[in-house]
Coordinates of C-alpha atoms in Angstrom, one line a residue:
M899 CA 52.9 -3.1 -30.8
K900 CA 49.8 -4.0 -33.2
T901 CA 46.5 -3.6 -31.9
M902 CA 44.3 -6.3 -31.9
K903 CA 41.1 -5.6 -34.1
K904 CA 38.2 -6.1 -32.2
N905 CA 35.0 -8.4 -33.8
V906 CA 32.0 -6.7 -33.1
T907 CA 28.5 -8.6 -33.8
K908 CA 25.2 -7.0 -33.1
A909 CA 22.4 -8.7 -31.0
K910 CA 19.2 -8.1 -30.2
F911 CA 16.3 -9.5 -28.2
N912 CA 14.1 -11.8 -28.8
F913 CA 10.6 -13.2 -27.6
N914 CA 9.1 -16.1 -27.4
G915 CA 5.1 -15.9 -27.9
R916 CA 4.6 -17.6 -24.6
T917 CA 5.9 -14.7 -23.4
L918 CA 2.6 -13.1 -24.2
Y919 CA 0.1 -16.0 -23.5
D920 CA 1.8 -17.3 -20.2
L921 CA 4.1 -15.1 -18.4
L922 CA 1.7 -12.1 -19.3
G923 CA -1.7 -14.4 -19.5
G924 CA -2.3 -17.3 -17.9
E925 CA 0.4 -17.6 -15.2
N926 CA 0.6 -13.8 -14.5
I927 CA -3.0 -13.2 -13.9
E928 CA -4.6 -15.8 -11.0
T929 CA -8.0 -15.3 -10.7
D930 CA -10.4 -15.3 -14.0
S931 CA -12.8 -12.0 -12.6
I932 CA -9.5 -9.8 -12.6
A933 CA -8.8 -10.6 -16.3
I934 CA -12.6 -9.4 -16.7
A935 CA -11.7 -6.4 -14.8
E936 CA -8.8 -5.3 -16.8
Q937 CA -10.7 -5.6 -19.6
I938 CA -13.9 -3.3 -17.7
K939 CA -10.8 -0.6 -16.6
N940 CA -9.9 -0.7 -20.0
S941 CA -13.0 0.3 -21.7
R942 CA -13.2 2.8 -18.6
D943 CA -9.8 4.1 -20.2
A944 CA -11.4 4.4 -23.7
N945 CA -14.2 6.5 -22.1
A946 CA -17.0 3.8 -22.4
T947 CA -20.2 4.1 -20.7
D948 CA -21.5 1.2 -21.6
V949 CA -19.6 -2.4 -21.4
T950 CA -21.1 -5.9 -21.8
I951 CA -19.3 -9.3 -20.9
D952 CA -21.3 -11.6 -22.8
F953 CA -21.0 -15.3 -21.1
S954 CA -24.4 -16.1 -22.6
K955 CA -22.3 -18.4 -25.8
M956 CA -20.4 -19.9 -23.4
E957 CA -21.7 -23.5 -24.2
E958 CA -20.7 -22.5 -27.6
N959 CA -17.4 -21.8 -26.8
I960 CA -17.5 -17.8 -27.4
I961 CA -17.4 -15.0 -24.6
T962 CA -17.7 -11.2 -26.4
I963 CA -16.6 -8.3 -24.9
T964 CA -18.3 -4.9 -26.1
D965 CA -17.9 -1.6 -25.2
N966 CA -19.1 2.5 -26.7
G967 CA -15.3 3.9 -26.1
Q968 CA -13.4 6.3 -28.8
G969 CA -12.3 2.8 -30.4
M970 CA -8.4 2.5 -32.1
S971 CA -7.6 4.1 -35.4
L972 CA -4.3 1.8 -37.5
E973 CA -1.9 3.8 -35.8
E974 CA -3.1 3.1 -32.0
I975 CA -3.7 -0.3 -32.7
H976 CA 0.0 -0.8 -33.4
D977 CA 1.8 1.3 -31.2
N978 CA -0.7 0.9 -27.9
W979 CA -2.2 -3.1 -28.5
L980 CA 0.3 -4.2 -30.4
T981 CA 3.4 -3.0 -28.1
I982 CA 3.7 -4.9 -25.1
G983 CA 4.3 -2.9 -21.9
T984 CA 3.2 0.1 -23.9
S985 CA 3.6 3.6 -21.2
S986 CA 0.6 5.5 -23.0
K987 CA -1.1 5.4 -19.7
I988 CA 1.9 5.3 -17.3
N989 CA 1.8 9.0 -16.3
D990 CA -2.1 9.7 -16.8
S991 CA -3.4 9.6 -13.2
A992 CA -7.1 9.4 -14.5
K993 CA -6.2 6.5 -15.8
L994 CA -6.8 3.1 -14.7
G995 CA -4.3 0.8 -16.9
G996 CA -0.6 1.9 -16.9
K997 CA 1.2 -1.5 -16.8
G998 CA 0.8 -2.2 -20.7
V999 CA 0.0 -5.5 -20.2
G1000 CA -3.9 -5.8 -19.0
R1001 CA -5.0 -7.3 -22.7
F1002 CA -3.3 -10.1 -22.6
S1003 CA -4.5 -11.4 -19.3
L1004 CA -7.3 -12.7 -21.9
F1005 CA -5.6 -15.6 -22.3
R1006 CA -6.5 -17.1 -19.0
L1007 CA -9.5 -17.6 -20.7
A1008 CA -9.3 -18.3 -24.2
D1009 CA -6.0 -19.6 -26.7
K1010 CA -8.0 -17.2 -29.3
I1011 CA -8.8 -13.2 -29.5
S1012 CA -10.0 -11.3 -32.0
I1013 CA -10.5 -7.9 -32.3
K1014 CA -12.5 -5.6 -33.7
T1015 CA -12.4 -1.4 -33.5
S1016 CA -14.2 0.9 -35.2
K1017 CA -12.8 4.8 -35.0
E1018 CA -14.0 7.6 -37.4
N1019 CA -16.1 5.3 -39.6
I1020 CA -13.4 2.8 -39.9
T1021 CA -13.3 -0.8 -38.4
Y1022 CA -10.5 -2.8 -37.8
N1023 CA -10.2 -6.6 -37.3
F1024 CA -7.0 -8.7 -36.4
T1025 CA -6.7 -12.3 -34.2
I1026 CA -4.2 -13.2 -32.0
D1027 CA -3.9 -16.8 -30.9
K1028 CA -1.7 -19.3 -28.7
K1029 CA -1.0 -21.4 -32.2
S1030 CA 0.6 -18.7 -34.1
L1031 CA 2.0 -17.2 -31.1
E1032 CA 4.0 -20.9 -30.2
K1033 CA 5.5 -20.7 -33.7
N1034 CA 6.9 -17.1 -32.9
S1035 CA 5.5 -15.3 -35.2
L1036 CA 5.2 -12.7 -33.3
S1037 CA 5.5 -9.8 -35.8
D1038 CA 2.6 -11.7 -38.2
I1039 CA -0.3 -10.2 -37.2
N1040 CA -2.9 -9.3 -40.2
I1041 CA -5.1 -6.2 -39.9
F1042 CA -8.0 -5.9 -42.2
Q1043 CA -9.9 -3.0 -42.9
E1044 CA -12.9 -1.9 -43.9
Y1045 CA -15.5 1.0 -44.1
T1046 CA -18.6 1.3 -42.2
N1047 CA -21.2 3.4 -40.5
K1048 CA -20.0 2.4 -37.0
K1049 CA -18.1 5.3 -35.6
L1050 CA -16.6 4.2 -32.2
G1051 CA -16.4 1.2 -30.2
T1052 CA -14.4 -2.1 -29.6
Q1053 CA -15.5 -5.8 -29.6
I1054 CA -13.3 -8.5 -28.1
T1055 CA -14.5 -12.3 -29.0
L1056 CA -12.6 -14.8 -26.9
T1057 CA -12.8 -18.3 -28.5
E1058 CA -11.3 -21.9 -27.6
L1059 CA -12.3 -21.2 -24.2
S1060 CA -10.6 -22.7 -21.4
K1061 CA -12.6 -25.5 -19.6
T1062 CA -12.1 -23.7 -16.2
I1063 CA -13.6 -20.8 -16.4
N1064 CA -15.2 -20.2 -12.8
L1065 CA -18.1 -17.9 -13.5
Y1066 CA -19.0 -17.9 -9.7
E1067 CA -15.7 -16.6 -9.0
I1068 CA -16.1 -13.9 -11.7
E1069 CA -19.7 -12.8 -10.1
R1070 CA -18.2 -12.9 -6.6
G1071 CA -14.8 -10.5 -7.9
I1072 CA -16.7 -8.5 -10.0
E1073 CA -19.7 -7.4 -8.0
N1074 CA -17.9 -4.9 -5.7
L1075 CA -14.9 -3.7 -8.5
V1076 CA -16.8 -0.4 -8.6
H1077 CA -16.7 2.0 -6.0
P1078 CA -19.9 2.8 -4.1
E1079 CA -20.4 6.3 -4.8
H1080 CA -19.3 5.8 -8.5
N1081 CA -21.8 4.8 -11.4
K1082 CA -21.2 1.0 -12.7
I1083 CA -20.9 1.4 -16.6
H1084 CA -20.8 -2.5 -16.7
K1085 CA -23.0 -5.2 -17.2
I1086 CA -22.5 -9.2 -17.0
I1087 CA -24.7 -11.5 -18.9
Y1088 CA -24.3 -14.8 -18.1
P1089 CA -25.1 -18.2 -19.5
D1090 CA -29.1 -19.7 -18.7
S1091 CA -27.6 -22.7 -17.7
Y1092 CA -25.7 -20.5 -14.8
Q1093 CA -27.3 -19.7 -11.3
Q1094 CA -26.5 -16.1 -10.8
K1095 CA -26.4 -15.3 -7.1
D1096 CA -27.3 -11.8 -7.2
Y1097 CA -25.8 -10.0 -4.1
L1098 CA -27.6 -7.5 -2.2
S1099 CA -25.7 -3.9 -2.1
P1100 CA -24.4 -3.5 1.9
R1101 CA -26.3 -0.5 1.9
K1102 CA -29.6 -2.7 2.6
F1103 CA -27.5 -4.1 5.7
L1104 CA -25.5 -0.9 6.9
D1105 CA -27.4 -0.2 10.0
Q1106 CA -27.2 -3.8 11.3
A1107 CA -23.6 -3.0 11.5
P1108 CA -23.2 -1.4 15.3
F1109 CA -19.5 -0.4 14.7
H1110 CA -18.8 1.9 12.3
A1111 CA -15.3 3.8 12.1
V1112 CA -14.0 6.8 9.1
A1113 CA -10.7 8.1 9.4
I1114 CA -8.6 10.7 7.1
I1115 CA -4.8 10.6 6.7
E1116 CA -2.8 12.6 4.6
G1117 CA 0.9 12.9 5.0
M1118 CA 2.1 12.5 9.0
N1119 CA -1.1 14.2 9.8
I1120 CA -4.2 11.9 11.1
K1121 CA -7.0 14.7 10.2
E1122 CA -9.9 12.9 11.4
Y1123 CA -10.9 9.7 13.2
K1124 CA -14.9 8.8 14.4
F1125 CA -15.5 5.8 15.8
N1126 CA -19.3 5.1 16.8
C1127 CA -21.4 1.9 18.3
L1128 CA -24.9 2.6 17.1
I1129 CA -27.6 0.3 17.8
K1130 CA -31.3 0.4 17.0
G1131 CA -30.6 4.3 16.5
E1132 CA -28.4 5.3 20.6
T1133 CA -25.0 5.5 20.2
Y1134 CA -23.6 3.4 22.9
Y1135 CA -20.1 4.5 22.3
T1136 CA -18.0 6.9 20.7
N1137 CA -14.3 7.9 20.3
N1138 CA -12.2 10.2 18.0
Q1139 CA -8.9 9.8 19.5
I1140 CA -6.3 7.1 18.3
N1141 CA -4.3 4.9 21.2
N1142 CA -1.0 7.1 21.7
N1143 CA 0.7 3.6 21.6
F1144 CA -0.9 2.6 18.6
L1145 CA 0.6 5.9 16.9
S1146 CA 4.0 5.4 18.5
T1147 CA 4.3 2.0 17.2
L1148 CA 3.1 3.8 13.6
N1149 CA 6.0 6.0 14.0
K1150 CA 9.0 3.6 14.8
T1151 CA 7.5 1.7 12.1
L1152 CA 8.1 4.6 9.2
S1153 CA 11.2 5.9 10.4
M1154 CA 12.5 2.3 10.3
N1155 CA 11.3 1.6 6.8
F1156 CA 12.3 5.5 5.6
A1157 CA 8.6 5.7 5.2
N1158 CA 8.0 9.1 7.4
N1159 CA 8.0 11.6 4.5
I1160 CA 5.6 10.3 2.3
N1161 CA 2.3 11.9 1.5
L1162 CA 0.2 10.0 -1.1
G1163 CA -2.4 12.5 -0.5
E1164 CA -5.6 12.1 1.2
I1165 CA -6.8 9.1 2.2
K1166 CA -10.4 8.2 3.3
I1167 CA -10.9 5.0 5.4
E1168 CA -14.3 3.6 5.9
I1169 CA -15.3 0.2 8.1
Y1170 CA -18.4 -1.3 9.3
N1171 CA -18.4 -4.1 11.6
F1172 CA -20.8 -6.8 12.0
F1173 CA -21.7 -8.5 15.6
F1174 CA -22.8 -11.9 15.0
D1175 CA -22.9 -13.0 18.6
R1176 CA -25.4 -15.2 19.7
P1177 CA -27.0 -13.1 23.1
F1178 CA -26.3 -10.1 21.0
L1179 CA -28.6 -11.5 17.9
S1180 CA -31.0 -12.7 20.2
W1181 CA -31.3 -9.5 22.2
H1182 CA -31.8 -7.7 19.0
K1183 CA -34.0 -9.8 17.0
G1184 CA -33.2 -7.7 13.9
I1185 CA -29.9 -8.6 12.3
E1186 CA -30.5 -10.4 9.3
Q1187 CA -27.1 -12.7 10.1
T1188 CA -27.6 -15.0 6.9
K1189 CA -28.6 -13.1 4.4
I1190 CA -25.6 -10.4 5.6
K1191 CA -23.1 -13.3 5.1
N1192 CA -24.3 -15.6 1.9
E1193 CA -25.6 -12.6 0.3
M1194 CA -23.8 -8.9 0.8
L1195 CA -20.5 -9.9 3.0
E1196 CA -19.4 -13.1 0.3
A1197 CA -18.8 -10.7 -1.9
Y1198 CA -18.3 -7.4 -0.3
Q1199 CA -16.0 -8.8 2.7
G1200 CA -13.0 -7.3 4.0
I1201 CA -11.1 -4.0 3.5
S1202 CA -10.7 -2.8 -0.5
V1203 CA -8.7 -0.3 -1.8
Y1204 CA -10.0 1.8 -4.5
R1205 CA -8.6 4.6 -6.8
N1206 CA -10.3 6.3 -9.5
G1207 CA -13.2 4.8 -8.1
Y1208 CA -12.4 0.9 -9.3
K1209 CA -10.9 -1.4 -6.9
I1210 CA -7.4 -2.3 -7.2
F1211 CA -6.3 -3.9 -4.3
G1212 CA -8.7 -6.3 -1.9
H1213 CA -9.5 -9.1 -4.3
G1214 CA -12.1 -11.8 -3.3
E1215 CA -11.1 -12.9 0.4
E1216 CA -7.5 -11.5 0.1
D1217 CA -6.7 -10.3 3.8
W1218 CA -4.0 -8.1 3.2
L1219 CA -4.3 -6.6 6.1
K1220 CA -3.3 -10.3 8.0
L1221 CA -6.5 -9.8 10.3
A1222 CA -6.6 -13.0 11.0
E1223 CA -3.1 -13.2 12.0
L1224 CA -4.1 -10.2 14.6
R1225 CA -7.0 -11.6 15.6
L1226 CA -5.4 -14.6 16.5
K1227 CA -2.7 -13.2 18.6
R1228 CA -5.2 -10.7 20.6
P1229 CA -9.3 -12.2 19.3
G1230 CA -10.6 -9.8 21.8
D1231 CA -9.2 -6.7 20.1
N1232 CA -9.0 -7.0 16.6
I1233 CA -12.0 -6.8 13.7
D1234 CA -12.2 -10.4 11.6
N1235 CA -12.1 -9.8 8.0
K1236 CA -14.9 -11.8 7.2
S1237 CA -17.2 -10.1 9.2
T1238 CA -15.9 -6.5 8.1
Y1239 CA -16.6 -4.5 5.3
G1240 CA -14.1 -1.3 4.6
L1241 CA -13.0 0.9 1.7
V1242 CA -9.8 2.5 1.9
T1243 CA -10.2 5.6 -1.1
L1244 CA -7.0 6.8 -2.7
D1245 CA -6.4 10.3 -3.9
P1246 CA -5.9 9.5 -7.8
V1247 CA -2.8 12.1 -8.3
C1248 CA -0.8 11.7 -4.9
S1249 CA -0.8 8.2 -4.8
I1250 CA 0.3 7.3 -8.1
S1251 CA 4.2 6.6 -6.7
L1252 CA 1.7 3.8 -5.2
K1253 CA 2.3 1.1 -7.5
E1254 CA 0.4 -1.8 -8.6
K1255 CA 1.8 -5.2 -9.4
T1256 CA 1.9 -6.0 -13.2
N1257 CA -0.3 -9.4 -11.7
R1258 CA -3.3 -6.6 -9.8
E1259 CA -2.7 -8.5 -6.8
G1260 CA -1.3 -5.9 -4.8
F1261 CA 1.4 -2.9 -4.4
I1262 CA 5.3 -3.2 -5.3
K1263 CA 7.0 -3.4 -2.0
S1264 CA 8.3 0.2 -1.5
P1265 CA 8.2 3.0 1.0
E1266 CA 5.4 4.2 -0.5
Y1267 CA 3.5 1.1 0.1
T1268 CA 5.2 0.7 4.3
Y1269 CA 3.8 4.2 4.5
F1270 CA 0.3 3.1 2.9
H1271 CA -0.2 -0.4 4.6
E1272 CA 1.4 0.6 8.4
T1273 CA -1.1 3.8 8.6
V1274 CA -4.1 1.9 7.8
L1275 CA -3.6 -1.0 9.8
C1276 CA -3.0 1.5 12.9
I1277 CA -6.5 2.8 12.0
V1278 CA -8.0 -0.8 11.7
K1279 CA -6.3 -1.2 15.2
Q1280 CA -8.0 1.4 17.0
V1281 CA -11.5 0.0 15.6
G1282 CA -10.7 -2.9 16.9
A1283 CA -9.7 -1.6 20.5
D1284 CA -13.2 0.8 19.9
R1285 CA -15.0 -2.2 19.1
R1286 CA -13.6 -3.9 22.1
E1287 CA -15.0 -1.3 24.4
S1288 CA -18.2 -1.3 22.8
I1289 CA -18.9 -5.0 23.1
R1290 CA -18.5 -4.1 27.2
N1291 CA -21.2 -1.9 27.5
I1292 CA -23.2 -4.2 24.5
R1293 CA -23.1 -7.1 27.2
K1294 CA -24.2 -4.5 30.1
L1295 CA -27.1 -3.7 27.4
I1296 CA -28.4 -7.4 27.1
K1297 CA -28.2 -7.9 30.3
G1298 CA -30.7 -4.8 31.1
N1299 CA -27.7 -3.0 33.0
P1300 CA -28.2 1.1 32.5
V1301 CA -25.7 2.3 29.6
Q1302 CA -26.2 5.7 28.6
P1303 CA -25.8 6.6 25.4
I1304 CA -23.5 9.3 25.0
G1305 CA -23.0 12.2 22.2
I1306 CA -20.3 12.2 19.4
R1307 CA -17.4 14.2 20.7
Y1308 CA -15.5 15.2 17.6
N1309 CA -14.0 18.1 17.7
P1310 CA -12.7 19.0 13.5
D1311 CA -9.4 21.5 14.3
Q1312 CA -7.9 18.9 16.5
T1313 CA -5.5 16.9 14.6
K1314 CA -3.1 13.9 15.7
K1315 CA 0.6 14.4 13.9
L1316 CA 3.3 12.1 13.7
N1317 CA 6.7 13.8 14.4
K1318 CA 9.0 13.8 11.9
A1319 CA 11.9 15.1 13.5
E1320 CA 11.9 13.2 17.0
K1321 CA 10.6 10.3 15.9
T1322 CA 8.0 10.2 18.6
V1323 CA 4.4 10.9 18.7
Q1324 CA 2.8 14.0 19.5
L1325 CA -0.6 15.2 19.9
N1326 CA -1.5 18.7 19.0
N1327 CA -2.8 20.4 22.6
E1328 CA -2.6 17.1 24.0
N1329 CA -2.8 19.2 27.8
E1330 CA -5.7 21.2 26.4
T1331 CA -7.4 17.8 25.4
K1332 CA -6.8 16.5 28.1
K1333 CA -8.2 19.2 30.1
T1334 CA -11.1 20.0 27.8
K1335 CA -12.3 16.3 27.8
Q1336 CA -12.2 16.2 31.7
T1337 CA -14.4 19.4 31.9
S1338 CA -16.7 18.3 29.5
K1339 CA -17.6 15.1 31.1
T1340 CA -18.0 16.7 33.9
D1341 CA -20.2 19.4 32.5
E1342 CA -22.3 16.4 30.3
A1343 CA -22.9 14.7 33.9
K1344 CA -24.2 17.8 35.8
N1345 CA -26.5 19.5 33.0
T1346 CA -27.9 15.7 31.8
G1347 CA -27.1 13.4 34.9
K1348 CA -26.2 10.6 32.9
T1349 CA -23.2 8.3 33.4
V1350 CA -20.8 8.6 30.6
E1351 CA -18.3 5.6 32.1
N1352 CA -18.1 4.1 28.4
Y1353 CA -16.1 6.8 27.4
P1354 CA -12.6 5.6 27.1
K1355 CA -10.6 7.5 30.1
D1356 CA -7.9 9.4 28.6
N1357 CA -8.5 8.4 25.2
N1358 CA -6.6 5.1 25.3
T1359 CA -8.8 1.9 25.5
S1360 CA -5.3 0.4 27.0
Q1361 CA -6.1 2.1 30.2
T1362 CA -9.6 0.6 30.9
I1363 CA -8.3 -2.5 31.2
K1364 CA -8.1 -3.7 34.7
T1365 CA -5.3 -5.6 35.7
D1366 CA -5.8 -6.6 39.3
F1367 CA -6.4 -9.8 40.1
T1368 CA -5.3 -9.7 43.7
E1369 CA -8.5 -9.4 45.6
Q1370 CA -10.9 -12.8 44.3
P1371 CA -14.5 -11.9 43.7
G1372 CA -16.4 -13.5 45.9
K1373 CA -19.9 -13.6 47.7
K1374 CA -20.4 -11.9 51.3
D1375 CA -18.6 -14.4 53.0
A1376 CA -15.4 -14.5 51.1
T1377 CA -13.9 -12.2 53.1
K1378 CA -14.2 -14.4 56.6
K1379 CA -11.2 -16.7 57.1
P1380 CA -10.3 -19.0 54.9
N1381 CA -10.8 -22.9 55.8
P1382 CA -8.4 -25.0 54.9
V1383 CA -9.1 -27.5 52.1
S1384 CA -10.5 -30.6 53.1
P1385 CA -8.2 -33.2 52.6
N1386 CA -10.7 -35.3 50.1
K1387 CA -11.8 -31.7 48.3
I1388 CA -10.6 -30.2 45.4
I1389 CA -11.8 -26.7 46.2
D1390 CA -11.7 -24.8 49.5
I1391 CA -14.8 -23.4 50.4
S1392 CA -13.8 -20.1 50.7
F1393 CA -13.2 -19.5 46.8
G1394 CA -15.8 -17.1 45.2
Y1395 CA -17.3 -15.6 42.5
S1396 CA -19.5 -12.4 41.4
E1397 CA -23.0 -12.3 41.5
E1398 CA -22.9 -11.8 37.6
T1399 CA -20.7 -15.0 37.0
P1400 CA -23.4 -17.7 35.2
H1401 CA -25.5 -19.7 37.3
K1402 CA -24.0 -23.2 35.3
I1403 CA -20.3 -21.8 36.7
K1404 CA -21.5 -21.4 40.2
D1405 CA -23.2 -24.7 40.5
I1406 CA -20.3 -26.4 39.5
I1407 CA -18.0 -24.8 41.7
E1408 CA -20.7 -25.4 44.6
E1409 CA -21.0 -28.9 43.4
L1410 CA -17.0 -28.9 43.5
K1411 CA -17.0 -27.4 46.9
R1412 CA -19.5 -30.3 48.3
I1413 CA -18.3 -33.7 47.2
T1414 CA -15.4 -35.6 48.2
N1415 CA -13.0 -37.9 46.3
K1416 CA -15.6 -41.1 47.3
N1417 CA -17.0 -39.7 43.8
I1418 CA -13.4 -38.9 42.1
N1419 CA -14.9 -39.5 38.8
S1420 CA -17.3 -37.0 39.3
Q1421 CA -14.5 -34.5 40.8
A1422 CA -12.4 -34.8 37.8
L1423 CA -15.3 -34.7 35.0
L1424 CA -16.9 -31.1 37.1
L1425 CA -13.5 -30.0 37.1
R1426 CA -12.7 -30.2 33.7
C1427 CA -16.4 -28.9 32.9
L1428 CA -15.0 -25.8 35.0
I1429 CA -12.0 -24.9 33.2
D1430 CA -14.0 -25.8 29.7
I1431 CA -17.0 -23.3 30.3
S1432 CA -14.9 -21.0 31.8
T1433 CA -12.8 -20.5 28.7
Q1434 CA -16.0 -20.3 26.8
Y1435 CA -17.5 -18.1 29.0
Y1436 CA -14.4 -15.7 29.1
Q1437 CA -14.3 -16.0 24.9
T1438 CA -17.7 -15.4 24.2
K1439 CA -18.0 -12.4 26.7
N1440 CA -14.7 -11.0 24.6
D1441 CA -15.9 -11.7 21.0
I1442 CA -13.3 -14.3 20.7
D1443 CA -13.6 -17.3 18.3
I1444 CA -13.7 -20.7 19.9
K1445 CA -12.0 -23.8 18.6
K1446 CA -14.8 -26.4 18.8
N1447 CA -13.3 -29.6 20.7
N1448 CA -10.3 -28.3 20.9
L1449 CA -9.7 -27.1 25.0
P1450 CA -5.9 -26.8 25.1
G1451 CA -6.0 -24.6 21.7
N1452 CA -8.9 -22.7 23.5
I1453 CA -7.0 -22.3 27.0
R1454 CA -3.7 -21.0 24.8
I1455 CA -5.6 -18.1 23.3
V1456 CA -7.3 -17.1 26.5
L1457 CA -4.0 -17.2 28.0
N1458 CA -2.6 -15.1 25.1
T1459 CA -5.1 -12.2 25.9
F1460 CA -4.1 -12.4 29.5
S1461 CA -0.7 -12.1 28.8
D1462 CA -1.0 -9.0 26.1
N1463 CA -3.2 -7.3 28.7
K1464 CA -1.2 -8.3 31.5
L1465 CA -5.0 -9.2 33.2
L1466 CA -2.6 -12.2 34.9
D1467 CA 0.2 -12.3 36.7
L1468 CA 2.9 -13.8 34.3
K1469 CA 3.8 -16.8 36.7
A1470 CA 0.5 -17.7 36.4
I1471 CA 0.3 -17.7 33.0
N1472 CA 3.5 -20.1 32.7
R1473 CA 2.4 -22.6 34.9
V1474 CA -1.0 -22.8 33.0
R1475 CA 1.1 -23.0 29.9
Q1476 CA 3.5 -25.6 31.1
S1477 CA 0.4 -27.6 33.0
I1478 CA -1.4 -28.2 29.1
N1479 CA 1.7 -29.7 27.7
K1480 CA 2.3 -31.7 30.0
E1481 CA 1.3 -35.6 28.8
N1482 CA -0.8 -36.5 32.4
T1483 CA -3.1 -32.6 32.1
L1484 CA -3.8 -33.8 27.9
Q1485 CA -4.8 -37.5 29.2
Y1486 CA -7.0 -35.8 31.6
F1487 CA -8.7 -33.7 29.4
N1488 CA -9.3 -36.0 26.8
G1489 CA -9.9 -39.5 29.0
V1490 CA -11.7 -37.9 31.7
A1491 CA -14.6 -36.6 28.4
H1492 CA -13.9 -39.5 26.3
D1493 CA -12.4 -42.8 27.2
Y1494 CA -14.6 -44.7 29.7
N1495 CA -11.7 -46.3 30.9
Y1496 CA -10.2 -43.6 32.5
R1497 CA -9.4 -43.6 36.3
A1498 CA -8.9 -40.3 37.6
N1499 CA -6.0 -39.8 39.8
F1500 CA -7.0 -37.4 43.0
S1501 CA -3.2 -35.7 43.2
D1502 CA -3.3 -35.0 39.7
L1503 CA -6.7 -33.1 40.2
V1504 CA -5.8 -31.3 43.1
E1505 CA -2.7 -30.1 41.2
I1506 CA -4.2 -29.1 38.2
W1507 CA -6.7 -27.2 40.4
N1508 CA -4.0 -25.6 41.9
T1509 CA -2.4 -24.6 38.6
F1510 CA -5.5 -23.3 36.9
E1511 CA -7.1 -21.8 40.1
P1512 CA -5.9 -17.9 39.0
Y1513 CA -6.8 -18.4 35.5
I1514 CA -10.4 -19.7 36.4
T1515 CA -10.9 -16.3 38.5
A1516 CA -9.7 -14.3 35.8
C1517 CA -11.9 -16.1 33.3
I1518 CA -15.1 -15.6 35.0
K1519 CA -14.1 -11.8 36.7
P1520 CA -16.6 -9.4 35.5

């Protein structure tokens, strides 16, 4: 049997020029600042010590980027600049690049890119532009050579500029490009017509951030955690322990995602969180809120990730830890991205397996990224919990109640470990730690006579939350046998409150105890005010954002907090949730406040009071 002869046709990959200017350029990089940052990093990789980005002739359709780096030889131009996806930096941990495509991000800013580079007294010139690339002339690049006195350096000239270049976004995005412990090698010259923002350094305001935390993680060890609440030079809360529940959740997540045997080297996390609560600002009198928000946090907000001294993640307002979502679920327990200045510093060698996306908008999903994300998130959650405890002391401070400052209790030999084999959390010498803590607490009380009530019990902040709401706070006569509710009144006269309850809430309660349904519209309006003001009081007291003109939305947020922290019986929570979804309740909330034709129904008011009474009690409980 004869064998059929097989025909073989050779083929090769072809690239359309659009690959360079769109897929690797304008459509790949999402912001102008990232395109500029890529060029600064490339200059740094070329050992430049001076980089100038000049926008001064932008109105003349010209932008130049000049550095004093090592320049390129003809061979390096062919092998590096003109090779797509070059691997010249990929295994060099000291380099900031690695994808081999960052230079093409310039097509986001311009249609024409001219390169002039010098090395060893030879200068090379070449140009690439969209028009040529559209003709698919990838190989038709003319490189001109001339002998000069210039030894080293590169200049990139951009022409045929995009009409949508955003200088404001560039200034803001580049402001925190370099880690504060490293020196900037770049400077930016803006056009005379552009009003430069001139952001202020965070260092100017850090002493106005009452909450500060530092953590160091390596592998499966949390080597260090320190949290301090420092106000006017005095410490009002301090903690060096991670909540066991946070560690347990972390360990389970890592195990489920095959991320519990990963070591990215030492990861340092430092977080400063500001507190713009109105009573605190009025009491402190030294917080420059407007300057901090507009001249610092606008550019430095959020938690940025640095490697080799340069920011690689956390661009602009990117909330990569989803802190806003966490804050919505448990407002009082989580920090706000917009009022936070944070730095995560990576080991440049050991973290090389944590790879950036080509568009520089984050990291590639992998077990390494899961490990990194979840360990940082664990620390951030602990900061939120410690911040909550600190705020309780700040409230006392503002009211003039005694709060004894306590010293830092950090033990550098104590390391928190995640047990890989058992997939459970173990703390080194846990029993000894408890004994030592209890002993030191007692000793401090004996030696100083100070109360250290602001130190978290058992190093677990969740244990400090009171869950017993069976006893209603009240006046001295609240223990007397309750009188039955009058048939024409809403609130029983035995309903009580604490001495710390705001006077406005007290006045509304007392008025509701007094008036009858002869003044039913007054009853309706006062009851709504009581629900609204009690809700806002709890939100303000626990630093929870208040939604303007949205009482049902605010109630839902508070109910979520009650549910998460077990601050109110679940049945009572569900009754309130069901009530605010009923049409008659919503009509009441809106009508009594905004509709002059609204007529209240007494039986509806009684039902609403009976539903909301436990909720109001929980809101105003001290």
